[in-house]
Short mmCIF file of C-alpha atoms in Angstrom, two decimals:
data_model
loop_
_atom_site.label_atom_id
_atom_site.label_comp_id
_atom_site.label_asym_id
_atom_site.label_seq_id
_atom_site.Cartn_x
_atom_site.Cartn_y
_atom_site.Cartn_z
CA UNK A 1 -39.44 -48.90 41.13
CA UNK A 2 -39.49 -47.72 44.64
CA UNK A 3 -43.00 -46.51 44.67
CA UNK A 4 -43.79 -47.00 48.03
CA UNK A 5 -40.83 -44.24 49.35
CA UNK A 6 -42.17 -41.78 46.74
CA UNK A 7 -45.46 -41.50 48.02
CA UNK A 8 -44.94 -41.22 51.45
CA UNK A 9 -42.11 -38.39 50.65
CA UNK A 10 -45.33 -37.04 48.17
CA UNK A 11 -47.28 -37.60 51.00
CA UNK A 12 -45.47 -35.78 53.71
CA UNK A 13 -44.67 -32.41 51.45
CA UNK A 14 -48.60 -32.37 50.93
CA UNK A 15 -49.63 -32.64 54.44
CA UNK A 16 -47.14 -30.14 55.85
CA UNK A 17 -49.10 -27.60 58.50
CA UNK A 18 -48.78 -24.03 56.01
CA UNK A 19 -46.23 -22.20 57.86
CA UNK A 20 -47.10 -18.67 57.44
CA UNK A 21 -44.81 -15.98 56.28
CA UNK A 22 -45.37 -12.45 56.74
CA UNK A 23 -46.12 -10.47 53.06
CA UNK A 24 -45.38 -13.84 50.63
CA UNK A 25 -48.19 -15.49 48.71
CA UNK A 26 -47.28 -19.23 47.40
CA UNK A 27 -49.96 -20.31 45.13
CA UNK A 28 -49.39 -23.82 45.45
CA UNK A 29 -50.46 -24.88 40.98
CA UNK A 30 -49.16 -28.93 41.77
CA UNK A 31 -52.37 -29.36 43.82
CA UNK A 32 -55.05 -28.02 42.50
CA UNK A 33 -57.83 -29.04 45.57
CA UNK A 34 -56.16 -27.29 47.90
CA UNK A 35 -58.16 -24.20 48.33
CA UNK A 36 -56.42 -20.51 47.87
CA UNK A 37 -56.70 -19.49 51.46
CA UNK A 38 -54.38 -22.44 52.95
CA UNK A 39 -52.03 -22.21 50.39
CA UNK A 40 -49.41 -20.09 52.29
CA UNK A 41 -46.20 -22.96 53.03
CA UNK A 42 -42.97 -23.12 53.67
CA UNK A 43 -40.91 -22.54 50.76
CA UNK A 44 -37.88 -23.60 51.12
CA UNK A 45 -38.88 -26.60 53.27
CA UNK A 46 -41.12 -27.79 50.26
CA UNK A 47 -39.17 -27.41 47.32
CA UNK A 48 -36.07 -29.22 48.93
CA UNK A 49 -38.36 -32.17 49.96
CA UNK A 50 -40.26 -31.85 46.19
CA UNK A 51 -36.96 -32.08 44.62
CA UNK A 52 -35.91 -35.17 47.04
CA UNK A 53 -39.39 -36.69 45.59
CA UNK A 54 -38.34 -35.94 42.15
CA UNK A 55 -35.06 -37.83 42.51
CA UNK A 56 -36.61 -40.80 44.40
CA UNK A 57 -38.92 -40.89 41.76
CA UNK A 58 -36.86 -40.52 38.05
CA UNK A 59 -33.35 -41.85 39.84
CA UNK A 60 -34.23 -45.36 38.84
CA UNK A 61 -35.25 -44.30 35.55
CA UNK A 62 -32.57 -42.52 34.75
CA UNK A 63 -29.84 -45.02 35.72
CA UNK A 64 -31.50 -47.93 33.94
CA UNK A 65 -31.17 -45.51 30.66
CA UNK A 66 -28.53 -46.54 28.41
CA UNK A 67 -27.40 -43.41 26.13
CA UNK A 68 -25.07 -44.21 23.28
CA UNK A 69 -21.74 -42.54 23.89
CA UNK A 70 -19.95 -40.99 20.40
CA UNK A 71 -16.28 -42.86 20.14
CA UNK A 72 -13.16 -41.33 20.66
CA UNK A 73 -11.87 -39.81 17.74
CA UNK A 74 -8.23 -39.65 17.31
CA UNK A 75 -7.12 -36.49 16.68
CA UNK A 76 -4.09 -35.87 14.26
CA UNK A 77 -1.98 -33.11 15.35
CA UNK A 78 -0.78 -32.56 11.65
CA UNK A 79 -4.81 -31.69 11.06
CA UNK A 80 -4.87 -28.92 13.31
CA UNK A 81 -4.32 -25.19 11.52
CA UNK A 82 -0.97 -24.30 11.59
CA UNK A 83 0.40 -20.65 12.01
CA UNK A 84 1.83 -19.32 9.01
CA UNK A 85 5.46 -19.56 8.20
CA UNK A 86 6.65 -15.87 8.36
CA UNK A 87 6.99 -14.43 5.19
CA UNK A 88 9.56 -11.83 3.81
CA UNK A 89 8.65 -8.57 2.95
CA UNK A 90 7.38 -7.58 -0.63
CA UNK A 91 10.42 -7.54 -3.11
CA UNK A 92 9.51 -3.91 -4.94
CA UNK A 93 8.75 -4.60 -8.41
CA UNK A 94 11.49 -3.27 -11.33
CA UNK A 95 10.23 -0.23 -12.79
CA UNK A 96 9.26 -0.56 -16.51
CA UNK A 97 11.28 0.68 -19.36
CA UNK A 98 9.88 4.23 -20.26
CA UNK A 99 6.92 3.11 -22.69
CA UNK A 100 6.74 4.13 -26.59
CA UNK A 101 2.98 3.65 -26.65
CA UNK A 102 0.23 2.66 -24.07
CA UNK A 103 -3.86 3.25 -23.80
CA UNK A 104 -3.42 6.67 -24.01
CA UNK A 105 -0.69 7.36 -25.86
CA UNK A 106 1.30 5.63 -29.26
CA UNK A 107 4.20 6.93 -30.92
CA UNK A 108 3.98 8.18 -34.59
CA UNK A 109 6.95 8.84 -36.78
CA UNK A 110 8.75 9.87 -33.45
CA UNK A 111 6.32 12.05 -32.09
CA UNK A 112 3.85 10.64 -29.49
CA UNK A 113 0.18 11.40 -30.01
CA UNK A 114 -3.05 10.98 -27.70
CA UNK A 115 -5.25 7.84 -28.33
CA UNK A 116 -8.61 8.96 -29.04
CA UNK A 117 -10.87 7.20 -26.82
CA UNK A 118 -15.26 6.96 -25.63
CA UNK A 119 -16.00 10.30 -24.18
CA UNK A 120 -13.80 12.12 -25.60
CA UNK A 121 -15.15 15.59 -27.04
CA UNK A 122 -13.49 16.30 -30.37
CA UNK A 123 -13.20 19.49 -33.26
CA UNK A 124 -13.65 18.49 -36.77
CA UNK A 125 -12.90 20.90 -39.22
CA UNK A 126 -14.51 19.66 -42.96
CA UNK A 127 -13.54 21.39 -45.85
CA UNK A 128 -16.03 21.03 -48.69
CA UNK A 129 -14.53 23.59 -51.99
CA UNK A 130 -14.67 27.07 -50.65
CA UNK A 131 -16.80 25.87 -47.42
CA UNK A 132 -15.11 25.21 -44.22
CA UNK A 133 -17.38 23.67 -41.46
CA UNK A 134 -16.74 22.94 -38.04
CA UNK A 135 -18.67 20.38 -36.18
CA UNK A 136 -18.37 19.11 -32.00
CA UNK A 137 -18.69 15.23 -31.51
CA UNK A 138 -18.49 13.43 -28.60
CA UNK A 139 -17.04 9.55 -28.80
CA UNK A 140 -19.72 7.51 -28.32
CA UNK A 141 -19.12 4.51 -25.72
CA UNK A 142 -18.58 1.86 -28.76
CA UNK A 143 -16.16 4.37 -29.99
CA UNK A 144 -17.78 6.06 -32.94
CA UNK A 145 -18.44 9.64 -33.83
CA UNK A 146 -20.93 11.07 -36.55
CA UNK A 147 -20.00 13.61 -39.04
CA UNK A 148 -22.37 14.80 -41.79
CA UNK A 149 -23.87 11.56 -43.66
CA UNK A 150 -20.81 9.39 -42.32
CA UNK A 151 -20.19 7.57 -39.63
CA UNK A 152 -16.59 6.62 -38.03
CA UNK A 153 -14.89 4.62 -35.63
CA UNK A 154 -12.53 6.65 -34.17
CA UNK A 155 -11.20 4.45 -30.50
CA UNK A 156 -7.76 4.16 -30.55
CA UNK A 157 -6.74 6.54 -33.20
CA UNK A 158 -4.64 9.41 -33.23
CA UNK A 159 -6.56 12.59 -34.22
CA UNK A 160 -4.68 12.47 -37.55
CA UNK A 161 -5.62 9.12 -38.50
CA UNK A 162 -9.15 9.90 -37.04
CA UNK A 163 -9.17 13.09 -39.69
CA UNK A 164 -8.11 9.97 -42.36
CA UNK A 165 -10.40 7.55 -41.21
CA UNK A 166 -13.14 10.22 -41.71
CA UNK A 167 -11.93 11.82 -45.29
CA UNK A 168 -12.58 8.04 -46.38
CA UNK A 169 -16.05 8.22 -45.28
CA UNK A 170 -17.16 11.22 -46.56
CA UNK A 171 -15.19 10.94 -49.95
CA UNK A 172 -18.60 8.66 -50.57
CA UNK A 173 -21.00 11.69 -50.53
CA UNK A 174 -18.21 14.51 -51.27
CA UNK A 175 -16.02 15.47 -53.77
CA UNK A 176 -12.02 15.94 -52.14
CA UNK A 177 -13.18 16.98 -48.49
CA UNK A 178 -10.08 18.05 -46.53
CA UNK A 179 -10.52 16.80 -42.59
CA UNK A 180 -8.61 17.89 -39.58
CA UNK A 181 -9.60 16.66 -36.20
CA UNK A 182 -8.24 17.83 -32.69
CA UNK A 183 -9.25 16.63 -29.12
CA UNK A 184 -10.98 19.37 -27.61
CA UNK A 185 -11.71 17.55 -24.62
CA UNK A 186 -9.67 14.32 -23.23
CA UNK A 187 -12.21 12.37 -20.80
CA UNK A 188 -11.16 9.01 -21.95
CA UNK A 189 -8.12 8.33 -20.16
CA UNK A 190 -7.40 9.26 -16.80
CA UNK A 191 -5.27 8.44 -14.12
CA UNK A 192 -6.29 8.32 -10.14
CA UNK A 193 -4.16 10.40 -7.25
CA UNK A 194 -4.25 10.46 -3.49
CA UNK A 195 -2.19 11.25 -0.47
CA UNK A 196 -0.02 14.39 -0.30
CA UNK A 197 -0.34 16.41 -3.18
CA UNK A 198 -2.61 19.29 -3.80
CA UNK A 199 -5.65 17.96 -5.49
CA UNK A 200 -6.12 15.77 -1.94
CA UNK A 201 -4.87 17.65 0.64
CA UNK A 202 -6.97 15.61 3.04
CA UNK A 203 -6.09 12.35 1.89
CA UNK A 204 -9.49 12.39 -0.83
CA UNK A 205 -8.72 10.91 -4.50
CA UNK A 206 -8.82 13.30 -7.31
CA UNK A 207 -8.27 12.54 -11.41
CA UNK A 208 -5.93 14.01 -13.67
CA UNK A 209 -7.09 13.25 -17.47
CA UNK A 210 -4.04 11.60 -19.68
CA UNK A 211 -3.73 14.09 -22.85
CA UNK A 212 -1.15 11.81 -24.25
CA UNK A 213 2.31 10.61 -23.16
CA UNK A 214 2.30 11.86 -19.36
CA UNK A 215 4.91 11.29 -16.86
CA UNK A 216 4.49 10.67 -13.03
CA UNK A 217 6.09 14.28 -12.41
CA UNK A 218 3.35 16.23 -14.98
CA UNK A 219 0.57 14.36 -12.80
CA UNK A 220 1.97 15.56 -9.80
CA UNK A 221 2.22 18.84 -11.12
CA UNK A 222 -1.47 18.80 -12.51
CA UNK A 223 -3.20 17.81 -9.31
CA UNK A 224 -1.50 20.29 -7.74
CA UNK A 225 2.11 20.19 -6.57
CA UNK A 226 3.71 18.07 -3.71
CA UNK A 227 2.62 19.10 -0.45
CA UNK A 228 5.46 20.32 1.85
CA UNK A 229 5.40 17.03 3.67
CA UNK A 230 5.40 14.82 0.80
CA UNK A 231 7.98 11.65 0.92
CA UNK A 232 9.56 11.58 -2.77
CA UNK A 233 11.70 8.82 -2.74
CA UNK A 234 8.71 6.13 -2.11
CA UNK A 235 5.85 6.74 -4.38
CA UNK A 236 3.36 4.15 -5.15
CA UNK A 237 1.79 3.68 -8.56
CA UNK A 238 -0.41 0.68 -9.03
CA UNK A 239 -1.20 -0.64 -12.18
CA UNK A 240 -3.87 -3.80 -12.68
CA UNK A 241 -2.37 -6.65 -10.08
CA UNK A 242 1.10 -4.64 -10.27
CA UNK A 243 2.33 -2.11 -8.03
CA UNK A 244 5.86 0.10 -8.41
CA UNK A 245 7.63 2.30 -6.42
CA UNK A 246 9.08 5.30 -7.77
CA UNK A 247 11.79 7.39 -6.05
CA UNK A 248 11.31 10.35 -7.67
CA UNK A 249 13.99 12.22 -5.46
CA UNK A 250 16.45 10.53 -7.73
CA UNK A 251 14.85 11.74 -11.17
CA UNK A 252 14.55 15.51 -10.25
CA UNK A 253 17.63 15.84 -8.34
CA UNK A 254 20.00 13.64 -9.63
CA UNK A 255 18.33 13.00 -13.23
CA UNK A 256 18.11 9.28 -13.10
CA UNK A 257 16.06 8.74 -16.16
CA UNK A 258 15.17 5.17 -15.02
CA UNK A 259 12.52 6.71 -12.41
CA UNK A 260 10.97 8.81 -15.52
CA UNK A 261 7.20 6.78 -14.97
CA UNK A 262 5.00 6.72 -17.53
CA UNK A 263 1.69 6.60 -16.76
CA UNK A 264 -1.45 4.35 -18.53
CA UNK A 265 -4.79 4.71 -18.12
CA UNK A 266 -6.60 3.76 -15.01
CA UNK A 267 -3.14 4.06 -12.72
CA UNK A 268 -3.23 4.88 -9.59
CA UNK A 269 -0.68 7.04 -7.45
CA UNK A 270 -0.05 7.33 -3.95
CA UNK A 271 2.00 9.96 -2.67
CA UNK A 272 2.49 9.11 0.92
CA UNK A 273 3.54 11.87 3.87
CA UNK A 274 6.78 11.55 5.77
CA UNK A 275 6.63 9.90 9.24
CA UNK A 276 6.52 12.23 11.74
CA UNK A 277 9.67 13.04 13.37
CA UNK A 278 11.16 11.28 9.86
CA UNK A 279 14.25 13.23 9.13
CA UNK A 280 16.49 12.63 6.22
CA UNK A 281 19.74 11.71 7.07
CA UNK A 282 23.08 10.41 5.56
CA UNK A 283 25.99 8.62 7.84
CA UNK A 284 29.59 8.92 8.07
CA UNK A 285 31.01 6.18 9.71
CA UNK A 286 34.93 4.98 9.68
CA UNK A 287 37.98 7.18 10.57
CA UNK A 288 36.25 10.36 11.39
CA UNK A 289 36.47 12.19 14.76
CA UNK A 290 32.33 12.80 14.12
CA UNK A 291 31.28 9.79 13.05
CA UNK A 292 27.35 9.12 12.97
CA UNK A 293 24.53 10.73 11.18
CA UNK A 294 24.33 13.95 9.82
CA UNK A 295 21.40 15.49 8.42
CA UNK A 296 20.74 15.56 4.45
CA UNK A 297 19.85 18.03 2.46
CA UNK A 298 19.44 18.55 -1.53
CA UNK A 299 21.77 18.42 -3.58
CA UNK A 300 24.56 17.09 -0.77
CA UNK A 301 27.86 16.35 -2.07
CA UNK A 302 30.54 14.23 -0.52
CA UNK A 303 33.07 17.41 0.26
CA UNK A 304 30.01 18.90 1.89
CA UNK A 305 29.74 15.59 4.06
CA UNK A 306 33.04 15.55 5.07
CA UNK A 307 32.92 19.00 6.07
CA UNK A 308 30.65 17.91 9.21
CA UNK A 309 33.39 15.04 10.43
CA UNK A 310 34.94 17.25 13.03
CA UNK A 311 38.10 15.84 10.96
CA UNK A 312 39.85 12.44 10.40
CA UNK A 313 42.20 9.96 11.92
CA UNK A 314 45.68 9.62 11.29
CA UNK A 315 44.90 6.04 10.28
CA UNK A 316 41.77 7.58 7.82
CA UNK A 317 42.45 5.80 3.98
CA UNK A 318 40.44 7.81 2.16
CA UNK A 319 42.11 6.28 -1.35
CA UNK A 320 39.43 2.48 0.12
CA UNK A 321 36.06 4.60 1.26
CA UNK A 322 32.84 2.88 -0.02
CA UNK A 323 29.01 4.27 -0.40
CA UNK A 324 26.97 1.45 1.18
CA UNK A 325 23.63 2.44 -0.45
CA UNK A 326 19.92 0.45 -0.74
CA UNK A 327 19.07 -2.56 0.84
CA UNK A 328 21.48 -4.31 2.99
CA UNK A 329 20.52 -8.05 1.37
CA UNK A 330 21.79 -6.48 -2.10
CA UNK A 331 23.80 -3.48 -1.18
CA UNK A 332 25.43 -0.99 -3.64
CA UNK A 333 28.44 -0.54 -2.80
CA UNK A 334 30.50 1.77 -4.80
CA UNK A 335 34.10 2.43 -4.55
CA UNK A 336 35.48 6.37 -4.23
CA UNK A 337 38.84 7.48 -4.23
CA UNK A 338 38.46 10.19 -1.42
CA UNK A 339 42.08 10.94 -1.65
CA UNK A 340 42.04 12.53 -5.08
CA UNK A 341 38.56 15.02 -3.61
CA UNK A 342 40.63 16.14 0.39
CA UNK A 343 44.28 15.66 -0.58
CA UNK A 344 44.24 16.97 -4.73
CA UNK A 345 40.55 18.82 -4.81
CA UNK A 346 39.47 16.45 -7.91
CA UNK A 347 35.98 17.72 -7.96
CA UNK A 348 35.29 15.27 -10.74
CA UNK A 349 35.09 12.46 -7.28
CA UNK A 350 32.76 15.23 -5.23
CA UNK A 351 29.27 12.98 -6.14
CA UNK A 352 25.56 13.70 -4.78
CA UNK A 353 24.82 12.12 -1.89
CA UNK A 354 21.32 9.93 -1.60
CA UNK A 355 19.27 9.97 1.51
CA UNK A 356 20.24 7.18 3.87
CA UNK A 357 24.09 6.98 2.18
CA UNK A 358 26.31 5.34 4.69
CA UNK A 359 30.06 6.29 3.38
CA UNK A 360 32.41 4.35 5.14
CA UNK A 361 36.27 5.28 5.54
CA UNK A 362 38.07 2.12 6.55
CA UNK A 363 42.05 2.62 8.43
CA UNK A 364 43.56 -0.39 6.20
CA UNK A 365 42.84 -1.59 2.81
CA UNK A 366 39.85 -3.70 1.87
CA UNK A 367 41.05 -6.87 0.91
CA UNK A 368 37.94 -8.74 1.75
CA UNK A 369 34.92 -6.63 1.28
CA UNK A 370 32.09 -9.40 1.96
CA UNK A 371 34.20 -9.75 5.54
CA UNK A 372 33.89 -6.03 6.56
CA UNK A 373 30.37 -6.00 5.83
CA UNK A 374 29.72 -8.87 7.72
CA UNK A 375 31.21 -6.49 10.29
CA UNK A 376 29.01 -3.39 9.36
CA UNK A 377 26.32 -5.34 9.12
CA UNK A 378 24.50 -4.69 12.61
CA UNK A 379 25.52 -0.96 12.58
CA UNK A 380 24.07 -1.13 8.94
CA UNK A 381 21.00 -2.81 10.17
CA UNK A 382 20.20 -0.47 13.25
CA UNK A 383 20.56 2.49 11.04
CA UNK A 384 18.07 1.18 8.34
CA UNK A 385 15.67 -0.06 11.31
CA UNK A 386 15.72 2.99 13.65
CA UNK A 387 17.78 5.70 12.07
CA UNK A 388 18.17 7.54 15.43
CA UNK A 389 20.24 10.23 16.10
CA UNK A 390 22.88 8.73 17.98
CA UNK A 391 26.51 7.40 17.27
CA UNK A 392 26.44 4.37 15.85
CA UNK A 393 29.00 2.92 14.78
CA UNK A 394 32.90 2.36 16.94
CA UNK A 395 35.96 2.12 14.17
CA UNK A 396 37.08 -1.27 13.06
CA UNK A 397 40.48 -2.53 14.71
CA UNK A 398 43.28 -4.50 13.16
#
């Protein structure tokens, strides 16, 4: 080790004259003899010759030090996370048939009848010879009541076989007793609501208690009504892991019984709020002098549609016009004889129209369908995308 060079450099930043500075105090702490008054120095001058000591000093050291250096590991690109593939939307679950007997309700000779359930507040009516007594019990949580010297389980039961179940028990201690039973109070089942309806006007949750077979439409109407900005056709009810959607546009309007929703205990409904500036619209494209969309409103009709064309081609063959309605991957398409509704007033054709209906009125005969919609397809596509208010659609040539 270079000893010799260290000391003198330790040797010359010791002996340096002080150099004074105006207002600065150095306390010099790396020589401790030095006495207080002399130990104004020059910085700067100091600590770059201390640090030049320093290296002269632990530079040997240091490069005579042999660290062990990790290895190289190869890295396999195949490791690394990968983005996720993109997935495809949510396919909307089919809607259940309308059920004949849930949690809260089961069907009996034809007739459907509340479940009787813990918490549940109930009227029993015993009938002892000339005696009538009425007595209030509330289900317990395991789903038994008490009444006189006998006790029942009731969970589960309609209120008539609760009234059996009960005549059995007490036929131990009494002679004939007649039993009825009715549900004064149903807290047992009950079904959760939010978004725009009346019972959550600001988006809160409220409950509506189940009092036995209850549709999606008697909810609605028990929390309150539909608030004026309420989207029908895209209600959400979500059941365990399983969520549905539920046009109810379709049942009231058009009575489409397959979006009559039952509800079960512990559902929950969202009724979601248009999108502002949403506007519901249906589109006339084809061999119109209007073509484009025009604005829907209940209960619109095909004649009432074509009304708003401005008129029709020459070339117009209304006996080949097609609804395009739903999604565009699986498209209904149904066939309508137009001719038989402008040219012979068949108001048997003269069908409701659906929000977001595209009717199409082709200027030859569809021989190929799948071929034209591959031709409609963009046009179809920007108007289920944007749905702006612009013309959207040029007619087909030959």
């Amino acid at each position: 080790m270079p000893a010799s060079n260290t000391l003198t450099l330790m040797e010359v930043f010791y002996s340096m004259p002080p150099v004074p500075r105006k207002g600065v105090r150095v306390f010099n702490r790396c020589r401790p003899a030095v006495e207080r008054d002399n130990a104004k120095r020059g910085s700067r001058v100091r600590m770059a010759l201390g640090t030049l000591a320093l290296v002269t000093l632990f530079g040997p050291l240091v490069s005579c030090t042999t660290y062990p250096v990790p290895e190289a590991t190869a890295v396999n690109p195949e490791t690394f996370p990968q983005p996720l593939p993109p997935q495809a939307p949510p396919v909307p679950q089919e809607l259940p048939p309308p059920a004949t007997e849930n949690r809260a309700f089961v069907t009996v000779d034809g007739v459907p009848q509340y479940r009787i359930g813990p918490s549940d507040v109930l009227d029993v009516f015993v009938t002892r010879g000339p005696t009538q007594e009425r007595l209030q019990v509330l289900v317990r949580g395991n789903g038994r009541i008490t009444v006189s010297f006998a006790e029942a389980q009731v969970d589960g039961l309609t209120a008539d076989q609760a009234a059996e179940e009960i005549t059995r028990k007490l036929s131990v201690y009494f002679r004939n007793p007649q039993v009825d039973v009715q549900v004064k109070e149903h807290n047992s089942k009950k079904v959760s609501i939010l978004g725009a309806v009346g019972l959550a006007p600001r988006g809160g949750i409220g409950t509506v208690p189940l009092t036995g077979r209850t549709t999606l439409l008697e909810v609605i109407a028990k929390a309150g009504g539909l608030a004026p900005n309420a989207s029908l056709d895209r209600i959400r009810v979500t059941r365990g892991s399983s969520s549905y959607t539920v046009n109810l546009y379709r049942f009231v309007q058009e009575g489409d019984l397959s979006q009559e929703f039952i509800l079960d205990a512990g559902d929950v409904v969202f009724v979601p709020e248009r999108v502002a500036g949403e506007e519901r619209r249906v589109f006339l494209l084809g061999e119109v002098k209007k073509p484009g969309p025009v604005p829907f409103f209940p209960s619109m009709t095909l004649s009432e549609l074509l009304g708003q064309a401005g008129g029709w081609t020459d070339y117009a063959r209304f006996d080949e016009a097609r609804v395009i309605r739903g999604n565009l991957n699986s498209p209904e398409i149904i066939a309508v004889d137009l001719a038989r509704l402008v040219l012979k007033g068949d108001r048997r054709i003269d069908q409701l129209l659906r929000p977001n209906d595209v009717v199409f009125i082709p200027r030859t005969p569809i021989g190929d369908w799948n071929a034209l919609m591959a031709q409609l397809r963009p046009t179809l596509e920007i108007i289920s995308l944007s749905l702006q208010p612009v013309v959207l659609y040029e007619t087909i040539r030959d």
